[in-house]
Coordinates of C-alpha atoms in Angstrom, one line a residue:
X1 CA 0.0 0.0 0.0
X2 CA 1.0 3.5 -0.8
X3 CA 0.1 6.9 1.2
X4 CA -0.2 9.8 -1.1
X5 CA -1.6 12.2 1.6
X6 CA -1.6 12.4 5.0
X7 CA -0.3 14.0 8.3
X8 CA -0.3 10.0 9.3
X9 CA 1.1 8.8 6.3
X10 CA 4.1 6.8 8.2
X11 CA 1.4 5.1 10.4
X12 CA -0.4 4.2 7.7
X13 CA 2.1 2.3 5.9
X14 CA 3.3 0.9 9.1
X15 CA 0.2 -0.4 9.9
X16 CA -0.3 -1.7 6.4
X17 CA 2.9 -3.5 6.7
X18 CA 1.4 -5.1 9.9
X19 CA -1.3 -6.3 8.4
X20 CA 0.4 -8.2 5.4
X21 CA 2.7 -9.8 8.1
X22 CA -0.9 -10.5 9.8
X23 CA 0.1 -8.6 13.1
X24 CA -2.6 -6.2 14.5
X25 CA -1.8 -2.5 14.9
X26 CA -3.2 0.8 16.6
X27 CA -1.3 4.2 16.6
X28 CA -3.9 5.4 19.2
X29 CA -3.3 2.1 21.5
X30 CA -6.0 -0.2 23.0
X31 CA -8.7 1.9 24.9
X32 CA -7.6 2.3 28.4
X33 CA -9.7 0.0 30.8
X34 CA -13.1 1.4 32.1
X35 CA -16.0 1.3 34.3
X36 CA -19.0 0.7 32.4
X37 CA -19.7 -0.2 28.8
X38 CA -16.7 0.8 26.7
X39 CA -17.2 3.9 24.6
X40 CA -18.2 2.5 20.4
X41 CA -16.3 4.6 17.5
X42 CA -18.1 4.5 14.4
X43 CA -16.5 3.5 10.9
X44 CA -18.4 3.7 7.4
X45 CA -17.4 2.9 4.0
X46 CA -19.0 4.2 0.6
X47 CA -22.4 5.1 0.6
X48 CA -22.5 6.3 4.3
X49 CA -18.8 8.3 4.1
X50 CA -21.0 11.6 2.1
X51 CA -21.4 15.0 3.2
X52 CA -24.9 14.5 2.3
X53 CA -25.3 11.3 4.8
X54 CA -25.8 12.9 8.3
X55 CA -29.1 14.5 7.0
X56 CA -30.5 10.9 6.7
X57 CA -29.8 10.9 11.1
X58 CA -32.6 14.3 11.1
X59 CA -32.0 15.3 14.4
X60 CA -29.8 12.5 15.6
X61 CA -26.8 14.3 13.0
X62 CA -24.4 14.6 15.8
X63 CA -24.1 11.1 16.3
X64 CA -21.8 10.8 13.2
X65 CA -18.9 13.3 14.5
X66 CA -16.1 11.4 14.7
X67 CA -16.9 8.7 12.3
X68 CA -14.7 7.3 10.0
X69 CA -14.4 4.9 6.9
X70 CA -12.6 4.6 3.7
X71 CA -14.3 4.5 0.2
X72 CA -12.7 4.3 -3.3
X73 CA -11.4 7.7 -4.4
X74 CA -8.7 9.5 -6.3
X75 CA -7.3 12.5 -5.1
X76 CA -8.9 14.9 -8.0
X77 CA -7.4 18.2 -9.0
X78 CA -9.2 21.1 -8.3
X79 CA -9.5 21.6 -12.0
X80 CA -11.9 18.1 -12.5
X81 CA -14.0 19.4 -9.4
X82 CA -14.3 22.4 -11.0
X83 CA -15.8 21.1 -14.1
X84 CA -18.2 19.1 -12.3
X85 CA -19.8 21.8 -10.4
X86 CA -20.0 23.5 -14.3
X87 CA -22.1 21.0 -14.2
X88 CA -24.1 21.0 -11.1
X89 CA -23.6 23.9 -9.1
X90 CA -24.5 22.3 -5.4
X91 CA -22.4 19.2 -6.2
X92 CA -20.5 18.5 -2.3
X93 CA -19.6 14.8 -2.8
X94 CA -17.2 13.6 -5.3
X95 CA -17.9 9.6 -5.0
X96 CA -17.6 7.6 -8.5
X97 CA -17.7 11.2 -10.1
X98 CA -14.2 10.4 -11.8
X99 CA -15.4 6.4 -12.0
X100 CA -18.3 8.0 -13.8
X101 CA -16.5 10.3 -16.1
X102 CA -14.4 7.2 -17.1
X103 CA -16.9 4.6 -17.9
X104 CA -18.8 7.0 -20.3
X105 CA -15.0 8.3 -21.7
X106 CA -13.7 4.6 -22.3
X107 CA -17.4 3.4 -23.7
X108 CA -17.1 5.7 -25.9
X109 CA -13.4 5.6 -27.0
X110 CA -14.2 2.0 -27.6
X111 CA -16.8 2.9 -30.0
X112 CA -14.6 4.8 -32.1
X113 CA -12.1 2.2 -32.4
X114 CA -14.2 -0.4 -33.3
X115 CA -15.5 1.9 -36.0
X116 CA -19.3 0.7 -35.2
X117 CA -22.1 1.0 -32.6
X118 CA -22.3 -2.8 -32.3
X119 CA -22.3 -3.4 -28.7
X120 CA -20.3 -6.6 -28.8
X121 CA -17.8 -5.1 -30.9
X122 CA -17.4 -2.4 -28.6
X123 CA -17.0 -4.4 -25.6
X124 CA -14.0 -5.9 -27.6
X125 CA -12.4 -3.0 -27.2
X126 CA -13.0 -1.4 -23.6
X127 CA -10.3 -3.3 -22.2
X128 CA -7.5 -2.5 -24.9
X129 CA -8.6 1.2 -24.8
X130 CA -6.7 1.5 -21.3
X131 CA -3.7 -0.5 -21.7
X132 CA -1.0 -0.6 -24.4
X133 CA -1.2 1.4 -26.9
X134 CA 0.0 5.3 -27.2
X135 CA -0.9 7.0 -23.9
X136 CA -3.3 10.4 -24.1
X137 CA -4.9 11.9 -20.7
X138 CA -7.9 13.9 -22.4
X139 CA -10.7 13.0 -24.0
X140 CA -10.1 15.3 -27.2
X141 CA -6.5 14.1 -27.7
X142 CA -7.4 10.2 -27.3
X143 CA -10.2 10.7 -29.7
X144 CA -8.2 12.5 -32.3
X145 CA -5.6 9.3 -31.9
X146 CA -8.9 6.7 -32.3
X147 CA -10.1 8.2 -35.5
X148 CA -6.5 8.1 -36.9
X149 CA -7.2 4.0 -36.5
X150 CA -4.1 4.4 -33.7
X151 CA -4.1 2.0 -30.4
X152 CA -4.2 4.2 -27.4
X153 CA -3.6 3.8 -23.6
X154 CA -6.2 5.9 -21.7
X155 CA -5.6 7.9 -18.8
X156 CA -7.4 10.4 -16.7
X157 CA -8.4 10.8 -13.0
X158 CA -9.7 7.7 -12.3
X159 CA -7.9 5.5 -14.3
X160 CA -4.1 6.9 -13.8
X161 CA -1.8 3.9 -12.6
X162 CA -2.4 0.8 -14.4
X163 CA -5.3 -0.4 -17.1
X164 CA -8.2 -3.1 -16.9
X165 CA -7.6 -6.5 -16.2
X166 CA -9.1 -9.3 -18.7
X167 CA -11.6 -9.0 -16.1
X168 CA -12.8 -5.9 -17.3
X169 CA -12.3 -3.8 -13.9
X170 CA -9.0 -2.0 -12.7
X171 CA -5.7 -3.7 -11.8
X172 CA -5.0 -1.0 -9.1
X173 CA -7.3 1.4 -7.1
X174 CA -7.2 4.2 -5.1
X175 CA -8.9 4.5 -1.6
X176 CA -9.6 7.4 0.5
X177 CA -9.7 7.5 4.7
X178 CA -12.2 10.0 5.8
X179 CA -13.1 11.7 9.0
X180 CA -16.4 13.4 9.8
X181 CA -15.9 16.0 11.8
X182 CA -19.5 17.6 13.4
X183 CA -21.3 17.1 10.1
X184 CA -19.0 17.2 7.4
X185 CA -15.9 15.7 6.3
X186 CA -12.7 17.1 7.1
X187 CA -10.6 17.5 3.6
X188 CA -7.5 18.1 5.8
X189 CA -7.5 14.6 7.4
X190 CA -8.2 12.6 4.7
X191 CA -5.5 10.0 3.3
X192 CA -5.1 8.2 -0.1
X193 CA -4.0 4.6 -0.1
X194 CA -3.1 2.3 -3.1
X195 CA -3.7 -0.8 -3.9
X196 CA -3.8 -3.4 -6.2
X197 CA -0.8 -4.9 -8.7
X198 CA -0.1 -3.3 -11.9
X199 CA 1.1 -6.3 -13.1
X200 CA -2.5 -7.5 -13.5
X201 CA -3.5 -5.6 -16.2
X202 CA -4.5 -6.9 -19.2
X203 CA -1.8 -7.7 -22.3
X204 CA -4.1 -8.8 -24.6
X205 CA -4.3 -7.6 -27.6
X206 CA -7.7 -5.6 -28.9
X207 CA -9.3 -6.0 -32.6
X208 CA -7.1 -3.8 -34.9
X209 CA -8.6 -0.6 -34.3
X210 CA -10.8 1.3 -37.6
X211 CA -10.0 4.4 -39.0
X212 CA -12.4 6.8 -39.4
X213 CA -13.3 7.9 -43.2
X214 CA -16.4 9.7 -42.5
X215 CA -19.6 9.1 -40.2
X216 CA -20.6 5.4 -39.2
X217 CA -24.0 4.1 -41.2
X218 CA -25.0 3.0 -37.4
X219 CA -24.3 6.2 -35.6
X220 CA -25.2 7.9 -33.3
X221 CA -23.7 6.0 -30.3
X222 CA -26.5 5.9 -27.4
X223 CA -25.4 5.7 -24.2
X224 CA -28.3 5.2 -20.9
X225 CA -28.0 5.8 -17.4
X226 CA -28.6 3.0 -14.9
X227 CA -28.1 5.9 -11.9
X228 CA -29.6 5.6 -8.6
X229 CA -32.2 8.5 -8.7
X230 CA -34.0 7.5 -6.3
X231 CA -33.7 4.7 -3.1
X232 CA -31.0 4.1 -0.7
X233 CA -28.3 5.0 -2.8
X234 CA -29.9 8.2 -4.0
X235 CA -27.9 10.0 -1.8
X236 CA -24.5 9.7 -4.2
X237 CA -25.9 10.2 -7.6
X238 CA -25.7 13.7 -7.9
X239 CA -21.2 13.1 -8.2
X240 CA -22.2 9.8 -10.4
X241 CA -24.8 12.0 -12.7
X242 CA -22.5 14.9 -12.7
X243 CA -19.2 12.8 -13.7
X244 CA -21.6 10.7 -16.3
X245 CA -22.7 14.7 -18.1
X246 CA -19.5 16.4 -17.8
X247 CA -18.1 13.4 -20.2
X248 CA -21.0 13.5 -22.7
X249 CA -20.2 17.1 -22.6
X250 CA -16.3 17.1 -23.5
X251 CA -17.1 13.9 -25.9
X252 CA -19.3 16.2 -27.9
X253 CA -17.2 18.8 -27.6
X254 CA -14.5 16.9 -29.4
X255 CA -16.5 16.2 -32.2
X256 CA -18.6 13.1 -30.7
X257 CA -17.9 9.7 -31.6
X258 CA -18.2 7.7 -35.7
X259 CA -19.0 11.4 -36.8
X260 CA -22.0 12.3 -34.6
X261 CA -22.9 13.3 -31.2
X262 CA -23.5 11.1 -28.8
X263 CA -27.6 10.6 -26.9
X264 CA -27.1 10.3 -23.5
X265 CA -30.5 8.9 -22.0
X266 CA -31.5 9.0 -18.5
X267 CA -32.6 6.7 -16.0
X268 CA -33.2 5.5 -12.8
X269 CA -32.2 1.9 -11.1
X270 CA -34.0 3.0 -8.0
X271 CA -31.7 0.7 -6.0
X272 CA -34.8 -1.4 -6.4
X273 CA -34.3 -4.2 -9.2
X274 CA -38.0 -3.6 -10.4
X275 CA -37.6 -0.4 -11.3
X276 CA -34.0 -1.1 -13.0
X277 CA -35.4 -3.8 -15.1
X278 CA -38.1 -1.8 -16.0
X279 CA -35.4 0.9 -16.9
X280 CA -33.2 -1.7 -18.6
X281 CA -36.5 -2.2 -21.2
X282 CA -36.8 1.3 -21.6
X283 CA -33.2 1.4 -22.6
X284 CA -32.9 -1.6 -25.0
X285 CA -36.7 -0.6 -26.8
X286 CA -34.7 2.8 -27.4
X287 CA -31.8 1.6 -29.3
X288 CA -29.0 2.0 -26.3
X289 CA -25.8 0.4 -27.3
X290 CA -24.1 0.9 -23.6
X291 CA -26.1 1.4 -20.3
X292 CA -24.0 3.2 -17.7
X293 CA -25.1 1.6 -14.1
X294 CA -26.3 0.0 -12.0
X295 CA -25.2 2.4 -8.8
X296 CA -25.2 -0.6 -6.4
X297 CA -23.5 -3.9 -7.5
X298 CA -27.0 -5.8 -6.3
X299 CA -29.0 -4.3 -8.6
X300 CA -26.3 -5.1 -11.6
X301 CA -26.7 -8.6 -10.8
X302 CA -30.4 -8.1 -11.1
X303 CA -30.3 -6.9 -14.3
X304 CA -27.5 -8.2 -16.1
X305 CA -29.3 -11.5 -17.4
X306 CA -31.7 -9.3 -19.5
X307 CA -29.0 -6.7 -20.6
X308 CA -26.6 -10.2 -22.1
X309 CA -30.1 -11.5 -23.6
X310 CA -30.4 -8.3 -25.2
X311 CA -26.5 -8.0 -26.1
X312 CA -25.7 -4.8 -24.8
X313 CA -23.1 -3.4 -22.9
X314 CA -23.6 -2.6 -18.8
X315 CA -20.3 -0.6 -17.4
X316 CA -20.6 0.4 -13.8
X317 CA -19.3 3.6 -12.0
X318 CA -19.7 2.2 -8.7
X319 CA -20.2 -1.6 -8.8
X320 CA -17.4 -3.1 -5.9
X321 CA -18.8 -6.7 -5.5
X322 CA -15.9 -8.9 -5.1
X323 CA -18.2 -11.6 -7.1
X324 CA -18.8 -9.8 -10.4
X325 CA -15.3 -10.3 -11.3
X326 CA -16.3 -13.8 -12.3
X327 CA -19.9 -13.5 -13.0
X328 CA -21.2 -15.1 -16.1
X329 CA -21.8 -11.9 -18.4
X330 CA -20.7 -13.1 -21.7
X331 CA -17.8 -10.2 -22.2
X332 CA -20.5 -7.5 -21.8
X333 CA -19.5 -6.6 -18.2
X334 CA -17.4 -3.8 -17.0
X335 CA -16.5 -1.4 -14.5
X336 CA -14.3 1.1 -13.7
X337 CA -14.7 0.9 -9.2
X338 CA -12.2 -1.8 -7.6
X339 CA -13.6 -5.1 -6.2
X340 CA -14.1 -5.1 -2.6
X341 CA -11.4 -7.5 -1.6
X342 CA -9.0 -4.7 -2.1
X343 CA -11.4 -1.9 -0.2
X344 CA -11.3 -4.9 2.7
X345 CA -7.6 -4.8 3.8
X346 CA -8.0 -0.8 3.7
X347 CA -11.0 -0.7 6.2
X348 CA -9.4 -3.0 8.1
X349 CA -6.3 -0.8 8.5
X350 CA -8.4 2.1 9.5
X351 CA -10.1 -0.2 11.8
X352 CA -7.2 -1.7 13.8
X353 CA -5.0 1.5 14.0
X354 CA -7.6 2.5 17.1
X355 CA -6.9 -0.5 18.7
X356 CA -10.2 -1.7 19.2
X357 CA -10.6 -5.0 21.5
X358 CA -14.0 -6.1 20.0
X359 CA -15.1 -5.3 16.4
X360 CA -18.8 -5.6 15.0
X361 CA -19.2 -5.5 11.7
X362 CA -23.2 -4.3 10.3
X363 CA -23.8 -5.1 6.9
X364 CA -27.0 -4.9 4.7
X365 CA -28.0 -8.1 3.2
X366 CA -26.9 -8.1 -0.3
X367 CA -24.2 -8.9 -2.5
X368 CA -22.4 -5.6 -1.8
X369 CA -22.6 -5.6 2.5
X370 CA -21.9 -9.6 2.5
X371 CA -19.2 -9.8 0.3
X372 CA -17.7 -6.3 2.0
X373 CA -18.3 -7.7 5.0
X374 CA -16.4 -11.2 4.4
X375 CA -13.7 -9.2 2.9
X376 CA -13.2 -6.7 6.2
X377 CA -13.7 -9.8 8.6
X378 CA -10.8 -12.2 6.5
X379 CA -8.2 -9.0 6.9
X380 CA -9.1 -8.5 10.3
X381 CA -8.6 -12.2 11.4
X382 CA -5.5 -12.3 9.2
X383 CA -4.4 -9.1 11.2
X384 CA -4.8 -11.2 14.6
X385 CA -8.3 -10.4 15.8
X386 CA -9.6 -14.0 16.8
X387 CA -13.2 -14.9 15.7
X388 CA -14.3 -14.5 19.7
X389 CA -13.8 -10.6 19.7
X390 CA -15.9 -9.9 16.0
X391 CA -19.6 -10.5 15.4
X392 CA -21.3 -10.4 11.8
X393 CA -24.4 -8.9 11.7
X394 CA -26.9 -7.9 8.7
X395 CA -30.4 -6.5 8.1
X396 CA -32.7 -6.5 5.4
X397 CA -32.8 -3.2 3.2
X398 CA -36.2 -2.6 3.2
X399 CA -37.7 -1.1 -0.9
X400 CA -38.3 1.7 1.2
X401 CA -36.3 2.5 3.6
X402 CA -38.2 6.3 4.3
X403 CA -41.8 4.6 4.7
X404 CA -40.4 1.7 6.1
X405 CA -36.9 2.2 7.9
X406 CA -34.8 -0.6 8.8
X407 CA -35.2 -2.6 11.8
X408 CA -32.2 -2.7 14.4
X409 CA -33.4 -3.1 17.9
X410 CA -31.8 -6.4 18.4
X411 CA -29.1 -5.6 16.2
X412 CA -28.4 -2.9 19.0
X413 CA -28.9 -4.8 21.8
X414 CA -26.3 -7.6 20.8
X415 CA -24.1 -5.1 19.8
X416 CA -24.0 -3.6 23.5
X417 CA -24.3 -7.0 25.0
X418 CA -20.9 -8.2 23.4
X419 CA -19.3 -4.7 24.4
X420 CA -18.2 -4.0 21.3
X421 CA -15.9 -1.2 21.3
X422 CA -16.1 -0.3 16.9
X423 CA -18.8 -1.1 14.7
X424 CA -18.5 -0.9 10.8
X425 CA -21.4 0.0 9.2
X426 CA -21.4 -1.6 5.4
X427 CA -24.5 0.4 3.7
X428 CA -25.9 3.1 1.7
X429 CA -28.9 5.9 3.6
X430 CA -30.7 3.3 5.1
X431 CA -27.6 2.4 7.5
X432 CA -28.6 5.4 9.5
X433 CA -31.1 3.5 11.1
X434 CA -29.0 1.3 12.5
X435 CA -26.6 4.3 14.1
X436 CA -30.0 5.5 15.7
X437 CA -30.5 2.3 16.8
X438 CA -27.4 1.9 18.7
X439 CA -28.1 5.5 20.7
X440 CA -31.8 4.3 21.4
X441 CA -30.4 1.4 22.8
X442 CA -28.0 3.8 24.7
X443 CA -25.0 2.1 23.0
X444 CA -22.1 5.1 24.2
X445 CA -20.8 6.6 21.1
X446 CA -17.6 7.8 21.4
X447 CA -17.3 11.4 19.3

């Protein structure tokens, strides 16, 4: 692991050292003994690690000062975030923006080298379109280099060490450590750890890319969104949305793709398969070629069996579910957010450098929280932390978590019974439920 930023940068990768020798670690040492049930810090990852997340507490906001987690991010120059708020003005989370800016950028850079709108063609070529060929960082210049029929190497924010794997998903990632403090999270404390081997990516070679001699009989190239406008993971679409329009806008800018502008359709996955499928049959009855989505790795499960029957293209922003790696998806798969199993050992750091005696680990009941969940508990056994001082727990996201919030009573209760000490909560909005929970059950959270 690598530290990029940080006033704790040689803890960091002292502790990450630690933990690939399996030896546990703490810079802040184990919590002196008490009288009374020991004080619980809170950790999140993803979906629960926004600015816009203590809102979903109401009144109970407070109760995520102090909280911490880790979620995949890039550091982005100030430039990018600029760009995006050209786009939308009250943007104040950045999550997946850059993912999402680089799913519609390679899509699209795929297209033009495979000189057609032909969705398996494409998908022949998302892979090659980020490793070996000549390197280019914008979308103009790798454009320019496609319609000259050259092989290129992509590169921009999210996407900047290493290219795909045969997999379809990046060799190497970048993580972020962040810190609420009050209600918002504090820029100054945050930390950026690689991961990831670069030696993973993909040396295949591509279909010999097409030169352009004038606009493509099947364009214009339609792209769809798959974003979470509504349901648990509402909360980070605007950064996905914003990322998603800011590349539609420089792609067009550039002179679009096969000779014409690219469609960018909207829609919603609604965190809710229904409404994705539903979405999904919107998308193909309009002509789509490459559907950008899901927003949460569940719902791409859901509806990947009807986008392979139609033989289109899904490419997630956001998707981390260890499991897709290897999911049956005839080619047609991709995305540009890191598996899990990486995001694991980096939670797990964050984790352990408190020196917590007992560790509960939330997660909702999906694909996403179990497999996150698995990941954190394997790094944190690995680290030293015997299977006596961590307890698995998960609830059932609800369709709609507002009408119907999640119920974590006895959640809490066990939780405060077994003394736990940190708790890892492994959701999207819903999961603050289960923080209220834990103060109704006057579980003592330590700000």
């Amino acid at each position: 692991m690598l530290v990029t930023r940080g006033s704790r940068a040689g803890a960091l990768v002292a502790c990450a050292a630690l933990l690939l020798g399996a030896g546990a670690c703490g810079t802040d040492g184990p919590e002196e003994e008490k009288s009374g049930p020991p004080q619980v810090r809170l950790y999140g990852t993803d979906g629960n690690m926004l600015n816009s997340y203590p809102a979903e507490l109401q009144e109970r906001a407070d109760l995520v000062d102090g909280m911490k987690g880790t979620t995949p991010l890039t550091p982005l120059p100030e430039d990018f975030k600029k760009r995006l708020r050209s786009v939308d003005p009250k943007l104040t989370d950045f999550l997946y923006a850059a993912e999402s800016y680089d799913a519609v950028a390679i899509s699209v850079l795929a297209a033009q080298l495979a000189g057609t709108t032909d969705p398996r063609a494409i998908a022949k070529q998302i892979v090659g379109v980020t490793n070996n060929g000549q390197r280019c960082e914008t979308v103009s210049a790798c454009l320019r280099l496609a319609r000259e029929g050259k092989d290129i190497e992509y590169r921009s924010v999210s996407v900047n060490r290493a290219g795909f794997t045969d997999a379809g998903e990046p060799a190497t990632a970048s993580y972020a450590t962040l810190h609420f403090d009050g209600q918002q999270l504090n820029d100054a404390k945050t930390e950026f750890v690689g991961a990831g081997d670069e030696s993973a990516a993909s040396t295949t070679a591509p279909p010999k890319p097409r030169k352009q001699r004038g606009p493509a009989a099947d364009a214009p190239l339609v792209l769809g969104g798959l974003l979470p406008q509504t349901g648990d993971l509402a909360l980070a679409n605007p950064p996905l949305a914003a990322g998603a329009a800011l590349a539609v806008r420089d792609v067009n800018a550039a002179g679009g793709v096969l000779g014409k502008p690219v469609t960018w359709l909207p829609g919603d996955d609604g965190t809710n398969p229904d409404i994705a499928r539903a979405t999904v049959k919107k998308h193909i009855q309009a002509g789509v070629h490459v559907i950008i989505g899901a927003g949460a790795s569940s719902i791409s499960r859901a509806v990947l069996p009807d986008v392979v029957a139609a033989n289109r293209v899904l490419f997630s922003p956001s998707n981390t579910d260890a499991g897709l790696t290897t999911v049956d998806d005839k080619g047609l798969y991709f995305r540009t957010a890191p598996p899990d199993g990486l995001q694991g050992r980096a939670l797990a750091d964050v984790i352990l450098r408190d020196g917590p005696h007992k560790i509960a680990l939330v997660a909702r009941k999906d694909s996403y929280g179990e497999g996150l969940q698995e990941s954190v508990r394997a790094e944190l056994e690995r680290a030293g932390i015997g299977a006596d001082r961590l307890r698995l727990l998960t609830y059932e996201p609800p369709a709609d978590a507002k009408a119907t919030p999640v119920d974590f009573a006895a959640g809490a209760q066990e939780i405060k019974a077994f003394e736990a000490e940190a708790v890892l909560l492994i959701g999207f909005s819903e999961s603050a439920a289960v923080i209220r929970a834990l103060a109704d059950a006057e579980v003592p959270i330590r700000h």
